[in-house]
Short mmCIF file of C-alpha atoms in Angstrom, two decimals:
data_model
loop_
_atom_site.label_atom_id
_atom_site.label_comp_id
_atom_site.label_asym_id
_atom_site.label_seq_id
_atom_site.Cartn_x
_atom_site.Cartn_y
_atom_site.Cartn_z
CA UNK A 1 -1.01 -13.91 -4.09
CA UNK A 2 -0.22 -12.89 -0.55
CA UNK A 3 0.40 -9.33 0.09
CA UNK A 4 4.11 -8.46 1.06
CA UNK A 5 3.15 -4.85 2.39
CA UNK A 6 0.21 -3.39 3.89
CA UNK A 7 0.62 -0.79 1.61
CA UNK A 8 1.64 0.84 -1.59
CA UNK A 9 1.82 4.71 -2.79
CA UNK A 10 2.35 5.49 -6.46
CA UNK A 11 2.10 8.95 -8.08
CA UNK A 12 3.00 10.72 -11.03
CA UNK A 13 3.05 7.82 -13.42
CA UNK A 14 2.38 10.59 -16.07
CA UNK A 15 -0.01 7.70 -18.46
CA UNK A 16 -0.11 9.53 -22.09
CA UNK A 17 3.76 10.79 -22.42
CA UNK A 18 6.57 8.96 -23.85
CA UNK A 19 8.48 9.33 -20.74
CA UNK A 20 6.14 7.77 -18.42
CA UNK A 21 7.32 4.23 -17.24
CA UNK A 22 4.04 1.87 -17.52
CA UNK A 23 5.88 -1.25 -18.38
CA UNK A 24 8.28 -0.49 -15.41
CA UNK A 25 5.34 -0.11 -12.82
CA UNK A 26 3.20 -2.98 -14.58
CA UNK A 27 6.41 -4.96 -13.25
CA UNK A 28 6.70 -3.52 -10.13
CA UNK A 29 3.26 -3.77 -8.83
CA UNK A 30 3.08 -7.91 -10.00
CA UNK A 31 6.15 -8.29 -7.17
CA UNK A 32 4.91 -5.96 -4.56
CA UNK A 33 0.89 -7.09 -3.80
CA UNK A 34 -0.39 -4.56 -0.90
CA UNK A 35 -3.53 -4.86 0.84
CA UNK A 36 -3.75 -1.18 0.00
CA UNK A 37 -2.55 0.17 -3.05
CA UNK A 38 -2.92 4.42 -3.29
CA UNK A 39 -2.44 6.32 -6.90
CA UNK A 40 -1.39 9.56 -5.28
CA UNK A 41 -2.17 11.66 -8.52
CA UNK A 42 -1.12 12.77 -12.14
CA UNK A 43 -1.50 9.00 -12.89
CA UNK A 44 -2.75 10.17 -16.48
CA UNK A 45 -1.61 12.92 -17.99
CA UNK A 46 -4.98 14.74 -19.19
CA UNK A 47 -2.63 17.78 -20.13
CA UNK A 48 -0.67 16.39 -22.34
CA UNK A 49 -3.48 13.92 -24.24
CA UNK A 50 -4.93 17.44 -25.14
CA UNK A 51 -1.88 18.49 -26.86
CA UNK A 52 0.56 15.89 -28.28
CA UNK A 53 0.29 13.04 -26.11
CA UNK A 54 -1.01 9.66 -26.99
CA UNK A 55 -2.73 6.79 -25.22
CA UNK A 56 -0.63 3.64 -25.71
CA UNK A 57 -1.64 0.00 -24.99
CA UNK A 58 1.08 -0.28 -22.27
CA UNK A 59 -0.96 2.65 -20.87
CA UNK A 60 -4.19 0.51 -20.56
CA UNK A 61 -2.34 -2.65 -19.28
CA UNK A 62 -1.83 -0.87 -16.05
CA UNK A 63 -5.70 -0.63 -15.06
CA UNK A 64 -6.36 -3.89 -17.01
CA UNK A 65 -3.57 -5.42 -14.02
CA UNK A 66 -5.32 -3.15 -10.99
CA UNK A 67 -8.70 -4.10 -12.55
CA UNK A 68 -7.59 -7.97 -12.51
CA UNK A 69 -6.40 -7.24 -8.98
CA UNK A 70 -9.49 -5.69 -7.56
CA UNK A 71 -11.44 -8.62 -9.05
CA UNK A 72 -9.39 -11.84 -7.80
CA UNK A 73 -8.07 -10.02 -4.50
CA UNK A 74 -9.18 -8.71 -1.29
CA UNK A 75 -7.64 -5.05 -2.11
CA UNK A 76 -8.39 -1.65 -1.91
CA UNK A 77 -7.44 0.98 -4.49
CA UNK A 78 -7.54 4.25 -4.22
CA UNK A 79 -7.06 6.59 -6.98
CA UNK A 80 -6.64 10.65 -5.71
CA UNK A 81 -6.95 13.47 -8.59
CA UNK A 82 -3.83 15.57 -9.32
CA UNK A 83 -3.31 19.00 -11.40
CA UNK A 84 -2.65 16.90 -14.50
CA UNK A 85 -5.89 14.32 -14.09
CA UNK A 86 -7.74 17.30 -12.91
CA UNK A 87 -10.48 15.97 -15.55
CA UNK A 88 -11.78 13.82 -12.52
CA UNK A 89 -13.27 16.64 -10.66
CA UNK A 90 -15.90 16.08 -12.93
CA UNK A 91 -16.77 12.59 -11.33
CA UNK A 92 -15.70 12.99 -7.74
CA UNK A 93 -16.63 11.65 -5.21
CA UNK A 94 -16.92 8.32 -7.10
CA UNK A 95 -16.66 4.92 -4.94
CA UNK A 96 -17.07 1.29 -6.69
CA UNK A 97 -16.69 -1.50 -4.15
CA UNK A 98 -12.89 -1.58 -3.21
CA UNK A 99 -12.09 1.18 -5.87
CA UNK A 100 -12.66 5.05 -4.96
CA UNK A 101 -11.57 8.00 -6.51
CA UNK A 102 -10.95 11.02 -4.21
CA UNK A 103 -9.38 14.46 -3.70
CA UNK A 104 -7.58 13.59 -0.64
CA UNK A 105 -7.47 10.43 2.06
CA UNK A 106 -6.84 10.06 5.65
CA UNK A 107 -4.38 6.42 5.93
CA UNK A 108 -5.05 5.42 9.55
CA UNK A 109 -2.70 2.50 10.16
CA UNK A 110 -0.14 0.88 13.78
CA UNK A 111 -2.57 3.71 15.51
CA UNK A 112 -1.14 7.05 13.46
CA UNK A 113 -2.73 8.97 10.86
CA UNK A 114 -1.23 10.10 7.58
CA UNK A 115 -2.92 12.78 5.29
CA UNK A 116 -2.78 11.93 2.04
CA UNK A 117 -3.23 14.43 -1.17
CA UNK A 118 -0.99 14.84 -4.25
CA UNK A 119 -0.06 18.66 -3.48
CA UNK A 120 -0.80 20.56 -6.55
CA UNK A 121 -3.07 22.62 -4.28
CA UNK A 122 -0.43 23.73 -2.24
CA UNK A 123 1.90 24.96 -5.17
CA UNK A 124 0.79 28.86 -5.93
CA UNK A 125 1.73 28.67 -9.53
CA UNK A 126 -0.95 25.62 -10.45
CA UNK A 127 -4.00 26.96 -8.43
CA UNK A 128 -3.51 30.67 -8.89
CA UNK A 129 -1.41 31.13 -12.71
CA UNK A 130 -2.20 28.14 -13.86
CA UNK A 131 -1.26 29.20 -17.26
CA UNK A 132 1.98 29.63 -16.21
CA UNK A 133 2.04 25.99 -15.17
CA UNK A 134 1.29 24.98 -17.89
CA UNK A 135 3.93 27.20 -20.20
CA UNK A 136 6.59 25.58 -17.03
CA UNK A 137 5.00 22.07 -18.05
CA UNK A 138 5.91 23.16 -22.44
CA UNK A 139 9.55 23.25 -20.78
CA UNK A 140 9.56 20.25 -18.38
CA UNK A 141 8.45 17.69 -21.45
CA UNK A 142 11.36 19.11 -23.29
CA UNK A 143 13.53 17.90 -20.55
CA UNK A 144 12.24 14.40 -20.25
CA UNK A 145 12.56 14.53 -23.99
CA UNK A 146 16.42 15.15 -23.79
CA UNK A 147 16.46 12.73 -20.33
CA UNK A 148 14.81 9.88 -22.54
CA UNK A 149 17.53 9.93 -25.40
CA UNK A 150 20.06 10.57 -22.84
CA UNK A 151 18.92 7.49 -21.07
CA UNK A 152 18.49 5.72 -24.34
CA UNK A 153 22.55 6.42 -25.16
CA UNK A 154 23.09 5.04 -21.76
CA UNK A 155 21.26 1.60 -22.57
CA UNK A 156 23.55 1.09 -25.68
CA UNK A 157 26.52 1.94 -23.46
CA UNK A 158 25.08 -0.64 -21.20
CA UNK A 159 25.39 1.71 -18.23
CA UNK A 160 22.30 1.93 -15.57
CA UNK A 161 19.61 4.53 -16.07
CA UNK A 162 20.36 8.37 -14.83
CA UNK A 163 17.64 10.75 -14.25
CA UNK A 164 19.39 13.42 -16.08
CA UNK A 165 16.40 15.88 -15.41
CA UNK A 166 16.33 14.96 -11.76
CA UNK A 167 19.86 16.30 -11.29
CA UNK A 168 19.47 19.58 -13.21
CA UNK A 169 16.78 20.53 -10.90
CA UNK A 170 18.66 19.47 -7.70
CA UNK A 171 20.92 22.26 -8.93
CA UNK A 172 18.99 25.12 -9.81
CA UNK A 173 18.93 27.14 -6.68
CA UNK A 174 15.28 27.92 -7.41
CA UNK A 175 13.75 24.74 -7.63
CA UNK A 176 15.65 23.32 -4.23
CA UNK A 177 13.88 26.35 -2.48
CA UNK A 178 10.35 25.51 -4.09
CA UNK A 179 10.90 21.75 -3.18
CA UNK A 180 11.68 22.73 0.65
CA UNK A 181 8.88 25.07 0.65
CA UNK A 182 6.70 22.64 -0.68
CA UNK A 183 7.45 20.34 1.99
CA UNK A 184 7.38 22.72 5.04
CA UNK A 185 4.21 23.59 3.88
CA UNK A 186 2.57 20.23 3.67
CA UNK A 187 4.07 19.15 6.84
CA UNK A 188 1.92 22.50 8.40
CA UNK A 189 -1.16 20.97 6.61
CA UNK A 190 -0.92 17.85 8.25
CA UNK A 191 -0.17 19.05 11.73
CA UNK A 192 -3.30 21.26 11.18
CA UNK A 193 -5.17 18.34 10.34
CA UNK A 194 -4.28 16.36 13.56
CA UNK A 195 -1.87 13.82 11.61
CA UNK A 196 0.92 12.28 12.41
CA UNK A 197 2.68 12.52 8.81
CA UNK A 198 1.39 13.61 5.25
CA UNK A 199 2.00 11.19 1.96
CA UNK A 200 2.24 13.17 -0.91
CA UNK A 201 3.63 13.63 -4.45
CA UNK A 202 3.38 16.08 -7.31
CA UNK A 203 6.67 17.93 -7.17
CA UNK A 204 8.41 14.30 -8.24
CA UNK A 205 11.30 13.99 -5.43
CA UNK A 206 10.71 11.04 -3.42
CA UNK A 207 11.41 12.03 0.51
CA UNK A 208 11.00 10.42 3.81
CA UNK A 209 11.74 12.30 6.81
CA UNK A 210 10.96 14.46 9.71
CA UNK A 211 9.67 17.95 9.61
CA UNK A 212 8.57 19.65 12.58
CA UNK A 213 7.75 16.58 14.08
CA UNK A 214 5.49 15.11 11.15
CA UNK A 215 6.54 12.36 8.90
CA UNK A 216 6.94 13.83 5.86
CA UNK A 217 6.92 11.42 3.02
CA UNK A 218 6.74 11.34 -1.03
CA UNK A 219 6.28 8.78 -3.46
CA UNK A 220 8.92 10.33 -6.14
CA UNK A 221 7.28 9.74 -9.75
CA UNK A 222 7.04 7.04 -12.33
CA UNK A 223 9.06 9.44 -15.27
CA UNK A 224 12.64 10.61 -13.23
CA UNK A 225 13.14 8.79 -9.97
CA UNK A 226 11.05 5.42 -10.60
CA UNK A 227 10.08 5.41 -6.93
CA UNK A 228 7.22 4.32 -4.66
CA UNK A 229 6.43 4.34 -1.51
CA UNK A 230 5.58 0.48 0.41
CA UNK A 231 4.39 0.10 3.94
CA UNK A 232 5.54 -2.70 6.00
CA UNK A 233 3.51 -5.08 7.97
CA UNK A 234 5.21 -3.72 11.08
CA UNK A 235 4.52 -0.15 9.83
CA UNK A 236 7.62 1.13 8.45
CA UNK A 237 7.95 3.27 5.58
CA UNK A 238 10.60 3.02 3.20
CA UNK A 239 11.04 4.41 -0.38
CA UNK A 240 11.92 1.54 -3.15
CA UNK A 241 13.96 2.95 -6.14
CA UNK A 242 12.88 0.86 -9.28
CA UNK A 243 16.01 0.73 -10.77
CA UNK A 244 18.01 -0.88 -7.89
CA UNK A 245 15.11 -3.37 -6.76
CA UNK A 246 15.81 -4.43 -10.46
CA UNK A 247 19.52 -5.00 -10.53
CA UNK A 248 18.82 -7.30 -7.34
CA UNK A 249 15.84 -9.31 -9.77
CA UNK A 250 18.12 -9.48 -12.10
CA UNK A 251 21.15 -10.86 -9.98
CA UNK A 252 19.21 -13.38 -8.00
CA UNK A 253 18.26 -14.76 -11.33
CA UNK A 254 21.01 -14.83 -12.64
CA UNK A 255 23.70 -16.68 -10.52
CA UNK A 256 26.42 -16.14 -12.75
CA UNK A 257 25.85 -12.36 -12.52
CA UNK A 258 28.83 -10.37 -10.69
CA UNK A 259 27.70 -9.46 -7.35
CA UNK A 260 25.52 -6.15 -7.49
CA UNK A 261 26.42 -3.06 -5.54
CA UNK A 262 23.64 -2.02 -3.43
CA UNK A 263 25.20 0.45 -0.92
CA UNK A 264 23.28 3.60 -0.74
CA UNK A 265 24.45 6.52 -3.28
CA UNK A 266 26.15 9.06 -1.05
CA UNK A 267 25.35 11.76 -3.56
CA UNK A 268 21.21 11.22 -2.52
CA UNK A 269 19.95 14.04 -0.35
CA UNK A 270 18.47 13.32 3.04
CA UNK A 271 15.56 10.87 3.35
CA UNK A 272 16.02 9.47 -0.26
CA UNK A 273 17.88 6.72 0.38
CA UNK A 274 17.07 3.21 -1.93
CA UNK A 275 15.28 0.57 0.48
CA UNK A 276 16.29 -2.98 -1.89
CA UNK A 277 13.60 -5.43 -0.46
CA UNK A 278 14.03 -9.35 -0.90
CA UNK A 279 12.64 -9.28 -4.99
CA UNK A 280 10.20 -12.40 -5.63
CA UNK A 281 8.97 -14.23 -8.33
#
């Protein structure tokens, strides 16, 4: 299959949870081939498989499709450690062919440089009190406990999915400040590392925009937003939202299907705005 983008960025799939959305990204990586294709962290959840999580075979069909990739295509994967796969510390740096796993990249494409890294080491509370994280994390699965039978209500109601948890912490005054924190902070990392932008993920709000001159960007998650970030072949960034590139699948398929909306929400902050690409078979 020909690649449609030079590159794709995926994070926070969250493999082991209920919540996590592995049939959704098994579907979305089949129609988006990338010569590149970077897991930006917390693809498995290693802190919740040592609690109450379990491994599910939708879980294993994801690297069973990047395995089948890496073998039949002329790909290259790369697979970065986050807080909650921290478990590969133990084997980095670990390189296999076109397959690497690393702590952080350097994406040199159309003559700029992007650092990449998932983030967790720039957020206080998971390197320094990271029991506290973890307590925060005993909270945030409760919420994508109530999101999933939220969503679940929604489906019967045949009304589109809502990232019910996504909203709640767009209003807590708290969690906006961390977020923009977060991002100044990673835009100083990359200017300090001679970049032109820094591709990140961890904190689960997809973003791309400007900061101080850098090109700040983040691949959302695969458990709220159902985002990722593609790569053009003429080396634009945009952010696809799963849900919407969906609708449009599901329209084109369906002739008979009432025309879908596709304007952008104008409830999304800044730099979060849907890209709908041409879907394909």
């Amino acid at each position: 299959m020909n690649p449609r983008f030079k590159t794709v960025v995926i994070s926070d799939l969250h493999l082991g949870i209920k919540s996590s959305k592995a049939k959704e990204v098994v579907r979305f990586i089949k129609h988006h081939p990338a010569e590149k294709i970077i897991l930006n962290g917390d693809i498995i959840d290693g802190w919740q498989l040592r609690k109450s999580g379990s491994w599910k075979k939708k879980h294993t069909r994801f690297f069973k499709l990047l395995l089948k990739m890496l073998s039949k295509e002329d790909i290259q994967v790369i697979y970065l450690r986050g807080n909650h796969d921290d478990f590969l510390d133990e084997v980095l740096p670990l390189e296999i062919g076109n397959f690497s796993i690393r702590r952080d990249y350097i994406h040199e494409s159309f003559g700029k440089k992007y650092y990449v890294v998932h983030g967790d080491i720039f957020d206080s509370i998971t390197t320094k009190l990271k029991w506290l994280a973890k307590l925060g994390d005993v909270g945030y699965t409760f919420l994508l406990w109530v999101n999933r039978f939220y969503n679940n209500y929604r489906t019967r109601k045949g009304l589109p999915y809502y990232s019910l948890s996504q909203q709640i912490k767009l209003k807590v005054k708290s969690a906006v400040s961390f977020i923009s924190d977060f991002e100044t902070e990673l835009a100083a990392v990359a200017k300090h590392k001679k970049c032109d932008g820094v591709i990140t993920g961890h904190i689960h709000q997809p973003a791309n925009k400007m900061i101080g001159g850098i090109h700040y960007l983040n691949s959302g998650d695969w458990v709220e937003s159902l985002t990722a970030l593609v790569e053009t072949f003429d080396g634009e960034w945009k952010i696809i939202y799963f849900e919407e590139w969906e609708k449009a699948r599901r329209a084109e398929n369906n002739p008979e299907t009432l025309p879908v909306n596709l304007a952008i929400n104008p409830k999304l902050p800044s730099g979060m705005e849907p890209y709908i690409p041409m879907v394909s078979h």
